[in-house]
CSV table of C-alpha atoms in Angstrom, one decimal:
chain,number,residue,atom,x,y,z
V,773,MET,CA,127.1,31.0,234.5
V,774,ASN,CA,128.7,31.1,231.2
V,775,ILE,CA,127.6,33.4,228.3
V,776,SER,CA,127.9,32.1,224.8
V,777,VAL,CA,129.2,34.4,222.3
V,778,ASP,CA,127.5,34.2,218.9
V,779,GLY,CA,129.0,35.5,215.6
V,780,LEU,CA,132.6,33.7,216.1
V,781,LYS,CA,133.6,30.8,214.0
V,782,SER,CA,134.2,28.5,217.1
V,783,LYS,CA,131.7,29.6,219.8
V,784,SER,CA,133.4,31.0,222.8
V,785,VAL,CA,132.1,31.0,226.2
V,786,LEU,CA,132.7,34.0,228.6
V,787,PRO,CA,132.6,33.7,232.4
V,788,TYR,CA,129.7,35.5,234.0
V,789,HIS,CA,132.0,38.5,235.2
V,790,LEU,CA,133.1,39.4,231.7
V,791,SER,CA,129.6,38.9,230.1
V,792,ALA,CA,128.1,42.1,228.4
V,793,GLU,CA,125.0,41.5,230.7
V,794,PHE,CA,127.2,41.8,233.8
V,795,GLN,CA,129.2,44.6,232.6
V,796,ALA,CA,126.4,46.6,232.0
V,797,PHE,CA,124.9,45.9,235.3
V,798,MET,CA,128.0,47.0,237.0
V,799,GLN,CA,127.9,50.4,234.8
V,800,GLU,CA,124.2,50.6,236.2
V,801,ILE,CA,125.3,50.2,239.8
V,802,ARG,CA,128.3,52.7,239.2
V,803,ALA,CA,125.8,55.3,237.6
V,804,ASP,CA,123.6,54.7,240.8
V,805,LYS,CA,126.5,55.2,243.2
V,806,VAL,CA,127.6,58.6,241.4
V,807,ALA,CA,123.9,59.7,241.3
V,808,LEU,CA,123.3,59.2,245.2
V,809,GLU,CA,126.7,60.5,246.1
V,810,HIS,CA,125.9,63.8,243.9
V,811,ASP,CA,122.7,64.1,245.7
V,812,GLY,CA,124.7,63.8,249.1
V,813,VAL,CA,123.1,60.3,249.8
V,814,PHE,CA,125.8,57.8,251.0
V,815,ASP,CA,123.3,55.1,252.3
V,816,PRO,CA,124.1,51.8,250.2
V,817,ALA,CA,120.4,50.7,250.8
V,818,PRO,CA,119.1,51.5,247.2
V,819,ILE,CA,122.1,49.8,245.6
V,820,ILE,CA,122.0,46.8,247.8
V,821,ALA,CA,118.2,46.6,247.0
V,822,LYS,CA,119.2,46.6,243.4
V,823,LEU,CA,121.6,43.9,243.8
V,824,LYS,CA,119.2,41.7,245.8
V,825,GLN,CA,116.5,42.2,242.8
V,826,HIS,CA,119.2,40.8,240.2
V,827,LYS,CA,119.8,37.8,242.8
V,828,PHE,CA,123.2,38.9,243.6
V,829,GLY,CA,123.3,36.9,246.5
V,830,ALA,CA,122.4,33.7,244.5
V,831,LEU,CA,125.3,33.5,242.3
V,832,ARG,CA,126.8,30.3,243.8
V,833,LEU,CA,123.5,28.5,243.7
V,834,THR,CA,122.6,26.2,240.9
V,835,THR,CA,120.3,27.6,238.1
V,836,GLU,CA,117.7,25.2,239.3
V,837,LEU,CA,117.7,27.2,242.6
V,838,GLY,CA,117.7,30.5,240.6
V,839,GLY,CA,121.3,31.1,240.9
V,840,GLN,CA,124.0,31.4,238.3
V,841,ASN,CA,126.2,28.3,239.3
V,842,LEU,CA,129.4,30.3,239.5
V,843,SER,CA,132.4,28.5,240.8
V,844,ILE,CA,134.4,30.1,244.0
V,845,GLU,CA,136.9,31.5,241.4
V,846,GLN,CA,134.2,33.1,239.3
V,847,LEU,CA,132.5,34.4,242.5
V,848,PHE,CA,135.6,36.1,243.5
V,849,ALA,CA,136.2,37.7,240.0
V,850,VAL,CA,132.7,39.2,240.5
V,851,PHE,CA,133.8,40.7,244.0
V,852,MET,CA,136.5,42.2,242.3
V,853,GLN,CA,134.5,43.8,239.7
V,854,LEU,CA,132.1,45.0,242.3
V,855,SER,CA,134.8,46.3,244.4
V,856,ARG,CA,135.9,48.4,241.7
V,857,VAL,CA,132.5,50.1,241.9
V,858,ASP,CA,132.5,50.1,245.8
V,859,SER,CA,134.4,48.0,248.0
V,860,ASN,CA,131.9,48.6,250.8
V,861,LEU,CA,129.3,46.6,248.8
V,862,THR,CA,131.5,43.6,248.6
V,863,HIS,CA,132.2,43.8,252.3
V,864,ILE,CA,128.4,43.9,253.0
V,865,PHE,CA,127.8,40.9,250.9
V,866,HIS,CA,130.9,39.1,252.6
V,867,SER,CA,129.0,37.4,255.5
V,868,HIS,CA,126.0,36.3,253.2
V,869,PHE,CA,128.5,34.4,250.8
V,870,GLN,CA,130.5,32.9,253.8
V,871,PHE,CA,127.0,31.4,254.9
V,872,VAL,CA,126.2,30.2,251.4
V,873,GLU,CA,129.5,28.3,251.2
V,874,GLU,CA,128.8,26.6,254.5
V,875,VAL,CA,125.4,25.7,253.3
V,876,LEU,CA,126.8,24.3,249.9
V,877,LYS,CA,129.4,22.1,251.8
V,878,HIS,CA,127.1,20.9,254.3
V,879,PRO,CA,123.4,20.9,253.1
């Protein structure tokens, strides 16, 4: 999904992974991870639940299906952002997105 940037003479469109909304979400995930690790919790389940709640697994789906309609290139940019927070989270979702790609190719 592209996010429009208002207030500019020519309306510019940012890719999803550069949007303020996504960046704020990554900051929230980073803060959650730091807080959990501070408490001695290394279980990714609470963060995975939050990613699922925000429909992270649906990024490649069309907006009609509840996704963000990201291109594969945009999806990899999102993976890179998430990996900067915690690469384990990206690995956890890897198989899911591989399955989604197969379904998108062969519905």
